[in-house]
PDB file of C-alpha atoms and ligand atoms in Angstrom:
ATOM      1  CA  MET A   1     -29.768  84.770   3.084  1.00  0.00           C
ATOM      2  CA  THR A   2     -32.436  85.438   5.703  1.00  0.00           C
ATOM      3  CA  ILE A   3     -31.684  86.637   9.222  1.00  0.00           C
ATOM      4  CA  LEU A   4     -33.937  85.096  11.863  1.00  0.00           C
ATOM      5  CA  ARG A   5     -33.968  86.683  15.306  1.00  0.00           C
ATOM      6  CA  THR A   6     -36.599  84.656  17.161  1.00  0.00           C
ATOM      7  CA  LYS A   7     -37.407  81.014  17.872  1.00  0.00           C
ATOM      8  CA  GLN A   8     -40.768  81.531  16.171  1.00  0.00           C
ATOM      9  CA  ALA A   9     -39.076  82.909  13.037  1.00  0.00           C
ATOM     10  CA  VAL A  10     -36.817  79.836  12.879  1.00  0.00           C
ATOM     11  CA  LYS A  11     -39.813  77.537  13.306  1.00  0.00           C
ATOM     12  CA  SER A  12     -41.785  79.241  10.511  1.00  0.00           C
ATOM     13  CA  ALA A  13     -38.840  79.420   8.113  1.00  0.00           C
ATOM     14  CA  LEU A  14     -37.801  75.777   8.515  1.00  0.00           C
ATOM     15  CA  GLN A  15     -41.245  74.159   8.798  1.00  0.00           C
ATOM     16  CA  ILE A  16     -41.967  74.103   5.098  1.00  0.00           C
ATOM     17  CA  LEU A  17     -38.437  72.874   4.256  1.00  0.00           C
ATOM     18  CA  ARG A  18     -38.766  70.071   6.775  1.00  0.00           C
ATOM     19  CA  THR A  19     -42.089  68.892   5.369  1.00  0.00           C
ATOM     20  CA  SER A  20     -40.525  68.799   1.896  1.00  0.00           C
ATOM     21  CA  GLN A  21     -37.843  66.465   3.309  1.00  0.00           C
ATOM     22  CA  LYS A  22     -34.913  68.875   2.864  1.00  0.00           C
ATOM     23  CA  THR A  23     -31.822  67.989   4.918  1.00  0.00           C
ATOM     24  CA  ILE A  24     -31.169  70.796   7.380  1.00  0.00           C
ATOM     25  CA  GLY A  25     -27.527  71.390   8.354  1.00  0.00           C
ATOM     26  CA  PHE A  26     -26.752  73.550  11.401  1.00  0.00           C
ATOM     27  CA  VAL A  27     -23.490  75.280  12.345  1.00  0.00           C
ATOM     28  CA  PRO A  28     -23.559  76.827  15.850  1.00  0.00           C
ATOM     29  CA  THR A  29     -20.984  79.590  16.411  1.00  0.00           C
ATOM     30  CA  MET A  30     -20.182  82.494  18.684  1.00  0.00           C
ATOM     31  CA  GLY A  31     -19.320  84.706  15.686  1.00  0.00           C
ATOM     32  CA  ALA A  32     -16.060  86.570  14.918  1.00  0.00           C
ATOM     33  CA  LEU A  33     -15.826  84.147  12.049  1.00  0.00           C
ATOM     34  CA  HIS A  34     -12.612  82.849  10.503  1.00  0.00           C
ATOM     35  CA  LYS A  35     -11.657  80.133   8.018  1.00  0.00           C
ATOM     36  CA  GLY A  36     -12.228  77.440  10.676  1.00  0.00           C
ATOM     37  CA  HIS A  37     -15.905  78.391  10.930  1.00  0.00           C
ATOM     38  CA  LEU A  38     -16.133  78.742   7.166  1.00  0.00           C
ATOM     39  CA  SER A  39     -14.819  75.210   6.758  1.00  0.00           C
ATOM     40  CA  LEU A  40     -17.737  73.980   8.896  1.00  0.00           C
ATOM     41  CA  VAL A  41     -20.079  75.976   6.656  1.00  0.00           C
ATOM     42  CA  GLU A  42     -18.499  74.584   3.455  1.00  0.00           C
ATOM     43  CA  ASN A  43     -18.905  71.047   4.783  1.00  0.00           C
ATOM     44  CA  ALA A  44     -22.495  71.783   5.728  1.00  0.00           C
ATOM     45  CA  LYS A  45     -23.161  73.092   2.210  1.00  0.00           C
ATOM     46  CA  LEU A  46     -21.760  69.846   0.756  1.00  0.00           C
ATOM     47  CA  SER A  47     -23.793  67.444   2.883  1.00  0.00           C
ATOM     48  CA  SER A  48     -27.010  69.346   3.720  1.00  0.00           C
ATOM     49  CA  GLU A  49     -29.565  70.937   1.416  1.00  0.00           C
ATOM     50  CA  VAL A  50     -30.373  73.868   3.700  1.00  0.00           C
ATOM     51  CA  VAL A  51     -27.719  75.507   5.910  1.00  0.00           C
ATOM     52  CA  ILE A  52     -28.434  77.558   9.010  1.00  0.00           C
ATOM     53  CA  VAL A  53     -25.679  79.209  11.084  1.00  0.00           C
ATOM     54  CA  SER A  54     -26.277  80.605  14.567  1.00  0.00           C
ATOM     55  CA  ILE A  55     -24.277  83.458  16.056  1.00  0.00           C
ATOM     56  CA  PHE A  56     -24.704  83.833  19.801  1.00  0.00           C
ATOM     57  CA  VAL A  57     -22.058  84.627  22.402  1.00  0.00           C
ATOM     58  CA  ASN A  58     -23.392  82.410  25.161  1.00  0.00           C
ATOM     59  CA  PRO A  59     -22.773  83.998  28.591  1.00  0.00           C
ATOM     60  CA  THR A  60     -23.389  80.806  30.592  1.00  0.00           C
ATOM     61  CA  GLN A  61     -20.315  79.059  29.176  1.00  0.00           C
ATOM     62  CA  PHE A  62     -17.889  81.794  30.236  1.00  0.00           C
ATOM     63  CA  ASN A  63     -16.376  81.141  33.644  1.00  0.00           C
ATOM     64  CA  ASN A  64     -14.356  84.348  33.339  1.00  0.00           C
ATOM     65  CA  LYS A  65     -16.202  87.695  33.127  1.00  0.00           C
ATOM     66  CA  GLU A  66     -13.293  89.448  31.404  1.00  0.00           C
ATOM     67  CA  ASP A  67     -13.099  86.728  28.751  1.00  0.00           C
ATOM     68  CA  PHE A  68     -16.825  87.250  28.049  1.00  0.00           C
ATOM     69  CA  GLU A  69     -16.516  91.039  27.951  1.00  0.00           C
ATOM     70  CA  ASN A  70     -13.506  90.869  25.612  1.00  0.00           C
ATOM     71  CA  TYR A  71     -14.957  88.248  23.287  1.00  0.00           C
ATOM     72  CA  PRO A  72     -14.668  89.696  19.754  1.00  0.00           C
ATOM     73  CA  ILE A  73     -17.900  90.691  17.966  1.00  0.00           C
ATOM     74  CA  THR A  74     -17.808  91.355  14.196  1.00  0.00           C
ATOM     75  CA  ILE A  75     -21.407  90.826  13.070  1.00  0.00           C
ATOM     76  CA  GLU A  76     -21.274  92.895   9.847  1.00  0.00           C
ATOM     77  CA  GLU A  77     -18.187  91.052   8.540  1.00  0.00           C
ATOM     78  CA  ASP A  78     -19.628  87.708   9.679  1.00  0.00           C
ATOM     79  CA  LEU A  79     -22.843  88.245   7.727  1.00  0.00           C
ATOM     80  CA  LYS A  80     -20.881  89.208   4.607  1.00  0.00           C
ATOM     81  CA  LEU A  81     -18.750  86.042   4.811  1.00  0.00           C
ATOM     82  CA  LEU A  82     -21.779  83.815   5.342  1.00  0.00           C
ATOM     83  CA  GLU A  83     -23.646  85.418   2.450  1.00  0.00           C
ATOM     84  CA  GLU A  84     -20.624  84.757   0.190  1.00  0.00           C
ATOM     85  CA  LYS A  85     -20.665  81.089   1.276  1.00  0.00           C
ATOM     86  CA  GLY A  86     -24.318  80.746   0.240  1.00  0.00           C
ATOM     87  CA  VAL A  87     -25.726  80.166   3.727  1.00  0.00           C
ATOM     88  CA  ASP A  88     -29.537  80.104   3.697  1.00  0.00           C
ATOM     89  CA  PHE A  89     -30.394  81.283   7.218  1.00  0.00           C
ATOM     90  CA  ILE A  90     -28.683  83.016  10.124  1.00  0.00           C
ATOM     91  CA  PHE A  91     -30.118  82.615  13.601  1.00  0.00           C
ATOM     92  CA  LEU A  92     -29.117  85.765  15.480  1.00  0.00           C
ATOM     93  CA  PRO A  93     -30.981  85.738  18.789  1.00  0.00           C
ATOM     94  CA  ASN A  94     -30.531  88.198  21.622  1.00  0.00           C
ATOM     95  CA  LEU A  95     -30.018  87.217  25.244  1.00  0.00           C
ATOM     96  CA  GLU A  96     -33.750  87.338  26.151  1.00  0.00           C
ATOM     97  CA  GLU A  97     -34.630  85.111  23.232  1.00  0.00           C
ATOM     98  CA  MET A  98     -32.187  82.402  24.353  1.00  0.00           C
ATOM     99  CA  TYR A  99     -32.639  82.934  28.104  1.00  0.00           C
ATOM    100  CA  PRO A 100     -36.206  84.178  28.714  1.00  0.00           C
ATOM    101  CA  ALA A 101     -35.517  83.190  32.317  1.00  0.00           C
ATOM    102  CA  GLU A 102     -32.194  82.744  34.054  1.00  0.00           C
ATOM    103  CA  THR A 103     -31.542  79.053  33.561  1.00  0.00           C
ATOM    104  CA  LEU A 104     -31.702  76.827  36.632  1.00  0.00           C
ATOM    105  CA  LEU A 105     -30.420  73.867  34.676  1.00  0.00           C
ATOM    106  CA  LYS A 106     -26.930  72.553  35.393  1.00  0.00           C
ATOM    107  CA  MET A 107     -25.478  69.769  33.310  1.00  0.00           C
ATOM    108  CA  ASP A 108     -22.972  67.255  34.597  1.00  0.00           C
ATOM    109  CA  PHE A 109     -21.120  65.087  32.099  1.00  0.00           C
ATOM    110  CA  GLY A 110     -19.403  62.814  34.621  1.00  0.00           C
ATOM    111  CA  ASP A 111     -15.759  62.118  33.835  1.00  0.00           C
ATOM    112  CA  LEU A 112     -16.027  63.948  30.500  1.00  0.00           C
ATOM    113  CA  ASP A 113     -16.244  67.443  32.017  1.00  0.00           C
ATOM    114  CA  LYS A 114     -13.957  67.095  35.049  1.00  0.00           C
ATOM    115  CA  THR A 115     -10.750  67.031  33.019  1.00  0.00           C
ATOM    116  CA  LEU A 116      -8.833  69.310  30.568  1.00  0.00           C
ATOM    117  CA  GLU A 117     -10.985  72.399  29.808  1.00  0.00           C
ATOM    118  CA  GLY A 118     -13.576  71.383  32.402  1.00  0.00           C
ATOM    119  CA  ALA A 119     -10.970  71.344  35.172  1.00  0.00           C
ATOM    120  CA  PHE A 120      -9.756  74.863  34.307  1.00  0.00           C
ATOM    121  CA  ARG A 121     -13.116  76.386  33.312  1.00  0.00           C
ATOM    122  CA  PRO A 122     -15.625  75.350  35.999  1.00  0.00           C
ATOM    123  CA  GLY A 123     -19.194  75.437  34.692  1.00  0.00           C
ATOM    124  CA  HIS A 124     -18.073  75.892  31.084  1.00  0.00           C
ATOM    125  CA  PHE A 125     -19.475  72.610  29.749  1.00  0.00           C
ATOM    126  CA  SER A 126     -22.695  72.958  31.697  1.00  0.00           C
ATOM    127  CA  GLY A 127     -23.181  76.258  29.820  1.00  0.00           C
ATOM    128  CA  VAL A 128     -22.231  74.673  26.491  1.00  0.00           C
ATOM    129  CA  GLY A 129     -24.576  71.721  27.131  1.00  0.00           C
ATOM    130  CA  VAL A 130     -27.483  74.007  28.008  1.00  0.00           C
ATOM    131  CA  VAL A 131     -27.080  76.340  25.040  1.00  0.00           C
ATOM    132  CA  VAL A 132     -26.455  73.544  22.516  1.00  0.00           C
ATOM    133  CA  SER A 133     -29.586  71.748  23.819  1.00  0.00           C
ATOM    134  CA  LYS A 134     -31.596  74.961  23.403  1.00  0.00           C
ATOM    135  CA  LEU A 135     -30.212  75.495  19.889  1.00  0.00           C
ATOM    136  CA  LEU A 136     -30.879  71.898  18.806  1.00  0.00           C
ATOM    137  CA  ASN A 137     -34.429  72.163  20.168  1.00  0.00           C
ATOM    138  CA  ILE A 138     -35.026  75.405  18.284  1.00  0.00           C
ATOM    139  CA  VAL A 139     -33.425  74.461  14.945  1.00  0.00           C
ATOM    140  CA  LYS A 140     -34.095  70.685  14.986  1.00  0.00           C
ATOM    141  CA  PRO A 141     -31.415  70.049  12.341  1.00  0.00           C
ATOM    142  CA  ASP A 142     -30.699  66.723  10.673  1.00  0.00           C
ATOM    143  CA  LYS A 143     -26.961  67.337  10.945  1.00  0.00           C
ATOM    144  CA  SER A 144     -24.893  69.645  13.126  1.00  0.00           C
ATOM    145  CA  TYR A 145     -21.257  70.539  12.489  1.00  0.00           C
ATOM    146  CA  PHE A 146     -18.536  71.042  15.114  1.00  0.00           C
ATOM    147  CA  GLY A 147     -14.775  71.628  14.954  1.00  0.00           C
ATOM    148  CA  GLN A 148     -12.186  69.128  16.147  1.00  0.00           C
ATOM    149  CA  LYS A 149     -10.289  72.089  17.643  1.00  0.00           C
ATOM    150  CA  ASP A 150     -12.733  71.862  20.564  1.00  0.00           C
ATOM    151  CA  LEU A 151     -12.104  68.129  21.061  1.00  0.00           C
ATOM    152  CA  GLN A 152     -13.621  67.923  24.540  1.00  0.00           C
ATOM    153  CA  GLN A 153     -16.684  69.861  23.390  1.00  0.00           C
ATOM    154  CA  VAL A 154     -17.135  67.285  20.606  1.00  0.00           C
ATOM    155  CA  ALA A 155     -16.933  64.363  23.053  1.00  0.00           C
ATOM    156  CA  ILE A 156     -19.460  66.042  25.357  1.00  0.00           C
ATOM    157  CA  ILE A 157     -21.906  67.016  22.622  1.00  0.00           C
ATOM    158  CA  LYS A 158     -21.833  63.505  21.148  1.00  0.00           C
ATOM    159  CA  ARG A 159     -22.771  62.218  24.597  1.00  0.00           C
ATOM    160  CA  LEU A 160     -25.411  64.924  25.150  1.00  0.00           C
ATOM    161  CA  VAL A 161     -27.111  63.907  21.913  1.00  0.00           C
ATOM    162  CA  VAL A 162     -27.223  60.253  23.021  1.00  0.00           C
ATOM    163  CA  ASP A 163     -28.348  61.035  26.574  1.00  0.00           C
ATOM    164  CA  LEU A 164     -31.164  63.382  25.521  1.00  0.00           C
ATOM    165  CA  CYS A 165     -32.164  61.488  22.344  1.00  0.00           C
ATOM    166  CA  PHE A 166     -31.616  64.434  20.026  1.00  0.00           C
ATOM    167  CA  ASP A 167     -32.362  63.221  16.509  1.00  0.00           C
ATOM    168  CA  VAL A 168     -29.285  64.794  14.927  1.00  0.00           C
ATOM    169  CA  GLU A 169     -26.067  63.543  13.359  1.00  0.00           C
ATOM    170  CA  ILE A 170     -22.952  65.219  14.786  1.00  0.00           C
ATOM    171  CA  ILE A 171     -20.329  65.827  12.107  1.00  0.00           C
ATOM    172  CA  VAL A 172     -16.781  66.692  13.181  1.00  0.00           C
ATOM    173  CA  ILE A 173     -14.572  68.844  10.948  1.00  0.00           C
ATOM    174  CA  PRO A 174     -10.724  68.918  11.136  1.00  0.00           C
ATOM    175  CA  THR A 175      -8.947  71.938  12.600  1.00  0.00           C
ATOM    176  CA  ILE A 176      -8.032  74.681  10.132  1.00  0.00           C
ATOM    177  CA  ARG A 177      -4.651  76.277  10.835  1.00  0.00           C
ATOM    178  CA  GLU A 178      -2.690  79.390   9.904  1.00  0.00           C
ATOM    179  CA  GLN A 179       0.366  78.758   7.701  1.00  0.00           C
ATOM    180  CA  ASP A 180       2.640  78.548  10.746  1.00  0.00           C
ATOM    181  CA  GLY A 181       0.379  75.945  12.387  1.00  0.00           C
ATOM    182  CA  LEU A 182      -1.526  78.133  14.864  1.00  0.00           C
ATOM    183  CA  ALA A 183      -5.105  76.819  15.101  1.00  0.00           C
ATOM    184  CA  MET A 184      -7.536  79.462  13.889  1.00  0.00           C
ATOM    185  CA  SER A 185      -9.555  80.852  16.769  1.00  0.00           C
ATOM    186  CA  SER A 186     -11.667  83.952  17.292  1.00  0.00           C
ATOM    187  CA  ARG A 187      -9.503  84.833  20.271  1.00  0.00           C
ATOM    188  CA  ASN A 188      -6.343  85.061  18.071  1.00  0.00           C
ATOM    189  CA  VAL A 189      -7.278  88.643  17.150  1.00  0.00           C
ATOM    190  CA  ARG A 190      -6.558  89.618  20.765  1.00  0.00           C
ATOM    191  CA  LEU A 191      -2.859  88.649  20.409  1.00  0.00           C
ATOM    192  CA  ASN A 192      -0.400  91.482  19.781  1.00  0.00           C
ATOM    193  CA  PRO A 193       2.169  90.872  16.983  1.00  0.00           C
ATOM    194  CA  ASP A 194       4.775  89.536  19.418  1.00  0.00           C
ATOM    195  CA  GLU A 195       2.287  87.239  21.118  1.00  0.00           C
ATOM    196  CA  ARG A 196       1.018  86.072  17.747  1.00  0.00           C
ATOM    197  CA  LEU A 197       4.545  84.772  16.980  1.00  0.00           C
ATOM    198  CA  THR A 198       4.829  83.165  20.413  1.00  0.00           C
ATOM    199  CA  ALA A 199       1.423  81.472  20.003  1.00  0.00           C
ATOM    200  CA  THR A 200       2.898  78.951  17.551  1.00  0.00           C
ATOM    201  CA  ILE A 201       4.445  77.262  20.611  1.00  0.00           C
ATOM    202  CA  LEU A 202       1.214  75.271  21.128  1.00  0.00           C
ATOM    203  CA  TYR A 203       1.270  73.615  17.710  1.00  0.00           C
ATOM    204  CA  LYS A 204       5.067  73.235  17.687  1.00  0.00           C
ATOM    205  CA  CYS A 205       4.944  71.372  21.014  1.00  0.00           C
ATOM    206  CA  LEU A 206       2.055  69.175  19.840  1.00  0.00           C
ATOM    207  CA  VAL A 207       3.988  68.185  16.705  1.00  0.00           C
ATOM    208  CA  PHE A 208       7.201  67.649  18.706  1.00  0.00           C
ATOM    209  CA  ALA A 209       5.366  65.431  21.217  1.00  0.00           C
ATOM    210  CA  LYS A 210       3.580  63.457  18.486  1.00  0.00           C
ATOM    211  CA  ASP A 211       6.853  62.767  16.629  1.00  0.00           C
ATOM    212  CA  GLU A 212       8.612  61.711  19.828  1.00  0.00           C
ATOM    213  CA  LEU A 213       5.735  59.438  20.867  1.00  0.00           C
ATOM    214  CA  LEU A 214       5.632  57.760  17.465  1.00  0.00           C
ATOM    215  CA  ASP A 215       9.415  57.271  17.764  1.00  0.00           C
ATOM    216  CA  GLY A 216       8.806  55.312  20.974  1.00  0.00           C
ATOM    217  CA  GLY A 217       9.564  58.153  23.418  1.00  0.00           C
ATOM    218  CA  ASP A 218       8.379  58.090  27.030  1.00  0.00           C
ATOM    219  CA  TRP A 219       5.326  60.310  27.551  1.00  0.00           C
ATOM    220  CA  PHE A 220       6.439  61.765  30.889  1.00  0.00           C
ATOM    221  CA  GLU A 221       9.887  62.679  29.523  1.00  0.00           C
ATOM    222  CA  ILE A 222       8.283  64.270  26.468  1.00  0.00           C
ATOM    223  CA  ARG A 223       5.900  66.288  28.645  1.00  0.00           C
ATOM    224  CA  GLU A 224       8.796  67.383  30.840  1.00  0.00           C
ATOM    225  CA  LYS A 225      10.594  68.795  27.767  1.00  0.00           C
ATOM    226  CA  VAL A 226       7.418  70.567  26.626  1.00  0.00           C
ATOM    227  CA  THR A 227       6.866  72.046  30.083  1.00  0.00           C
ATOM    228  CA  LYS A 228      10.430  73.380  30.048  1.00  0.00           C
ATOM    229  CA  ARG A 229       9.928  74.887  26.602  1.00  0.00           C
ATOM    230  CA  PHE A 230       6.871  76.777  27.873  1.00  0.00           C
ATOM    231  CA  HIS A 231       8.711  77.765  31.042  1.00  0.00           C
ATOM    232  CA  ASP A 232      11.508  79.313  28.937  1.00  0.00           C
ATOM    233  CA  GLU A 233       8.997  81.432  26.991  1.00  0.00           C
ATOM    234  CA  PRO A 234       8.134  84.491  29.132  1.00  0.00           C
ATOM    235  CA  GLN A 235       4.899  85.312  27.245  1.00  0.00           C
ATOM    236  CA  ALA A 236       3.506  81.775  27.560  1.00  0.00           C
ATOM    237  CA  ARG A 237       1.965  79.977  30.529  1.00  0.00           C
ATOM    238  CA  LEU A 238       1.041  76.320  30.110  1.00  0.00           C
ATOM    239  CA  GLU A 239      -2.147  75.093  31.793  1.00  0.00           C
ATOM    240  CA  TYR A 240      -2.120  71.472  30.640  1.00  0.00           C
ATOM    241  CA  PHE A 241      -0.533  69.157  28.097  1.00  0.00           C
ATOM    242  CA  GLU A 242      -2.189  65.744  28.261  1.00  0.00           C
ATOM    243  CA  LEU A 243      -2.261  62.477  26.358  1.00  0.00           C
ATOM    244  CA  VAL A 244      -5.883  61.272  26.277  1.00  0.00           C
ATOM    245  CA  HIS A 245      -8.251  58.788  24.698  1.00  0.00           C
ATOM    246  CA  THR A 246      -9.972  60.861  21.994  1.00  0.00           C
ATOM    247  CA  ASP A 247     -13.545  59.834  22.939  1.00  0.00           C
ATOM    248  CA  THR A 248     -13.479  59.040  26.667  1.00  0.00           C
ATOM    249  CA  LEU A 249     -10.819  61.724  27.432  1.00  0.00           C
ATOM    250  CA  GLU A 250      -9.230  59.278  29.879  1.00  0.00           C
ATOM    251  CA  LYS A 251      -5.630  60.354  30.589  1.00  0.00           C
ATOM    252  CA  LEU A 252      -3.055  57.946  29.148  1.00  0.00           C
ATOM    253  CA  LYS A 253       0.612  57.239  29.838  1.00  0.00           C
ATOM    254  CA  GLU A 254       1.422  55.595  26.513  1.00  0.00           C
ATOM    255  CA  ILE A 255      -0.022  54.986  23.070  1.00  0.00           C
ATOM    256  CA  LYS A 256       0.710  51.236  22.987  1.00  0.00           C
ATOM    257  CA  GLY A 257      -2.474  49.214  22.478  1.00  0.00           C
ATOM    258  CA  GLN A 258      -4.624  52.337  21.958  1.00  0.00           C
ATOM    259  CA  LYS A 259      -6.696  53.002  18.827  1.00  0.00           C
ATOM    260  CA  LYS A 260      -7.759  56.642  19.334  1.00  0.00           C
ATOM    261  CA  VAL A 261      -5.306  58.920  21.100  1.00  0.00           C
ATOM    262  CA  SER A 262      -4.894  62.709  21.080  1.00  0.00           C
ATOM    263  CA  ILE A 263      -2.711  65.261  22.813  1.00  0.00           C
ATOM    264  CA  CYS A 264      -4.668  68.218  24.199  1.00  0.00           C
ATOM    265  CA  THR A 265      -3.206  71.476  25.425  1.00  0.00           C
ATOM    266  CA  ALA A 266      -4.226  74.886  26.757  1.00  0.00           C
ATOM    267  CA  ALA A 267      -1.972  77.836  27.450  1.00  0.00           C
ATOM    268  CA  TYR A 268      -2.094  81.545  28.068  1.00  0.00           C
ATOM    269  CA  ILE A 269      -0.181  83.655  25.571  1.00  0.00           C
ATOM    270  CA  GLY A 270      -0.097  87.012  27.319  1.00  0.00           C
ATOM    271  CA  GLU A 271      -3.700  87.525  28.468  1.00  0.00           C
ATOM    272  CA  VAL A 272      -5.216  85.265  25.819  1.00  0.00           C
ATOM    273  CA  ARG A 273      -6.070  81.663  26.596  1.00  0.00           C
ATOM    274  CA  LEU A 274      -5.704  79.292  23.626  1.00  0.00           C
ATOM    275  CA  ILE A 275      -6.409  75.584  23.180  1.00  0.00           C
ATOM    276  CA  ASP A 276      -5.271  73.050  20.605  1.00  0.00           C
ATOM    277  CA  ASN A 277      -4.984  69.311  20.082  1.00  0.00           C
ATOM    278  CA  LEU A 278      -3.482  66.770  17.700  1.00  0.00           C
ATOM    279  CA  SER A 279      -4.563  63.226  17.109  1.00  0.00           C
ATOM    280  CA  ILE A 280      -1.752  60.675  17.353  1.00  0.00           C
ATOM    281  CA  VAL A 281      -3.460  57.487  16.207  1.00  0.00           C
TER     282      VAL A 281
HETATM  283  N1  LIG B   1      -9.640  76.394  13.530  1.00  0.00           N
HETATM  284  C1  LIG B   1     -10.792  75.772  13.483  1.00  0.00           C
HETATM  285  N2  LIG B   1     -10.984  74.757  12.617  1.00  0.00           N
HETATM  286  C2  LIG B   1     -12.180  74.109  12.562  1.00  0.00           C
HETATM  287  N3  LIG B   1     -13.245  74.413  13.342  1.00  0.00           N
HETATM  288  C3  LIG B   1     -13.098  75.405  14.222  1.00  0.00           C
HETATM  289  C4  LIG B   1     -11.877  76.139  14.339  1.00  0.00           C
HETATM  290  N4  LIG B   1     -12.039  77.086  15.300  1.00  0.00           N
HETATM  291  C5  LIG B   1     -13.289  76.948  15.764  1.00  0.00           C
HETATM  292  N5  LIG B   1     -13.924  75.941  15.130  1.00  0.00           N
HETATM  293  C6  LIG B   1     -15.276  75.461  15.400  1.00  0.00           C
HETATM  294  O1  LIG B   1     -16.231  76.462  15.127  1.00  0.00           O
HETATM  295  C7  LIG B   1     -17.361  76.297  15.989  1.00  0.00           C
HETATM  296  C8  LIG B   1     -17.650  77.607  16.631  1.00  0.00           C
HETATM  297  O2  LIG B   1     -16.560  77.944  17.481  1.00  0.00           O
HETATM  298  P1  LIG B   1     -16.376  79.340  18.181  1.00  0.00           P
HETATM  299  O3  LIG B   1     -17.365  80.304  17.641  1.00  0.00           O
HETATM  300  O4  LIG B   1     -16.237  79.171  19.635  1.00  0.00           O
HETATM  301  O5  LIG B   1     -14.997  79.812  17.572  1.00  0.00           O
HETATM  302  P2  LIG B   1     -13.564  79.674  18.086  1.00  0.00           P
HETATM  303  O6  LIG B   1     -12.656  80.195  17.063  1.00  0.00           O
HETATM  304  O7  LIG B   1     -13.391  78.275  18.633  1.00  0.00           O
HETATM  305  O8  LIG B   1     -13.520  80.704  19.206  1.00  0.00           O
HETATM  306  P3  LIG B   1     -12.702  80.652  20.491  1.00  0.00           P
HETATM  307  O9  LIG B   1     -11.859  79.416  20.508  1.00  0.00           O
HETATM  308  O10 LIG B   1     -11.902  81.879  20.474  1.00  0.00           O
HETATM  309  O11 LIG B   1     -13.855  80.602  21.448  1.00  0.00           O
HETATM  310  C9  LIG B   1     -16.976  75.218  16.998  1.00  0.00           C
HETATM  311  O12 LIG B   1     -17.549  73.989  16.598  1.00  0.00           O
HETATM  312  C10 LIG B   1     -15.472  75.187  16.872  1.00  0.00           C
HETATM  313  O13 LIG B   1     -14.910  73.936  17.226  1.00  0.00           O
HETATM  314  C1  LIG B   2     -20.997  75.298  20.393  1.00  0.00           C
HETATM  315  C2  LIG B   2     -20.997  76.764  20.819  1.00  0.00           C
HETATM  316  C3  LIG B   2     -21.477  77.631  19.669  1.00  0.00           C
HETATM  317  C4  LIG B   2     -21.994  76.919  21.972  1.00  0.00           C
HETATM  318  O1  LIG B   2     -22.051  78.249  22.400  1.00  0.00           O
HETATM  319  C5  LIG B   2     -19.598  77.211  21.298  1.00  0.00           C
HETATM  320  O2  LIG B   2     -19.194  76.490  22.402  1.00  0.00           O
HETATM  321  C6  LIG B   2     -18.578  77.174  20.205  1.00  0.00           C
HETATM  322  O3  LIG B   2     -18.592  78.102  19.414  1.00  0.00           O
HETATM  323  O4  LIG B   2     -17.763  76.230  20.131  1.00  0.00           O
HETATM  324  N1  LIG B   3     -15.096  77.247  21.063  1.00  0.00           N
HETATM  325  C1  LIG B   3     -15.290  77.151  22.490  1.00  0.00           C
HETATM  326  C2  LIG B   3     -16.053  78.285  23.018  1.00  0.00           C
HETATM  327  C3  LIG B   3     -15.470  78.868  24.257  1.00  0.00           C
HETATM  328  O1  LIG B   3     -14.245  78.924  24.376  1.00  0.00           O
HETATM  329  O2  LIG B   3     -16.226  79.291  25.132  1.00  0.00           O
END
């Protein structure tokens, strides 16, 4: 496994592989790796001949300074895990390498970034769009792998790739969960043991709402019950719980007549903000 720290190093390392027609698979991450990330890597290993993983905590996608400052960093462990998985290259740039100048670029994804995460994290998807564009331009992969856990990010990146004609296939990998259903996330390490137990409320409410919807329940009544459940849990604070079209993210009131529907949620558990989603149909 080779660690590449500069754009030039990535270019040199991948050039020869590209000319010999090897499929290059790319997994962008912000590090603090867990089994969710490793599942992206395993999938990349299965469907690409060369796998490159980037680790970069991108400042421009954090709308909250404290969240950025507290973002977990575990580079040594990350490198060990990636080596064990047989990853070929790690792209580990520093801030200057990714942002040689403070970026002036702002990205607007229309209706896709005004809802859900975008509504609560202003500027977040502009930052994601900018850094993913930079990464795709540097690595020029054939395939890039993203987790379904960040459902809105997936919808936005799929659109970014179309709008900017990036020649890359976006592959979406299902959410990996802890045994009790909590979606794996780097931020989970910031939960204390009590909060860790409380955090299962997100998945429990998603499953409850899915079952009720499939039983013909009314969405607004279901959401009312979920809101109450969060209200009764002193360590939890619900930000949103929405029924949406999986690709357009349009808010829905029912599942009748729909082919791709998901429930998306975000909530604070103590000081830690978590997101999750479940597809219904
Ligand atoms: N539980 C999971 N299952 C599958 N993919 C995941 C999971 N968690 C994260 N990913 C994916 O891994 C990639 C890198 O995500 P990132 O480094 O932000 O980790 P994260 O765990 O989502 O961190 P956090 O949510 O705390 O920011 C993204 O494509 C993300 O969707
Ligand atoms: C795609 C990404 C690596 C861009 O910083 C980040 O948003 C993430 O880890 O999901
Ligand atoms: N996985 C999404 C990255 C973020 O929360 O900024």
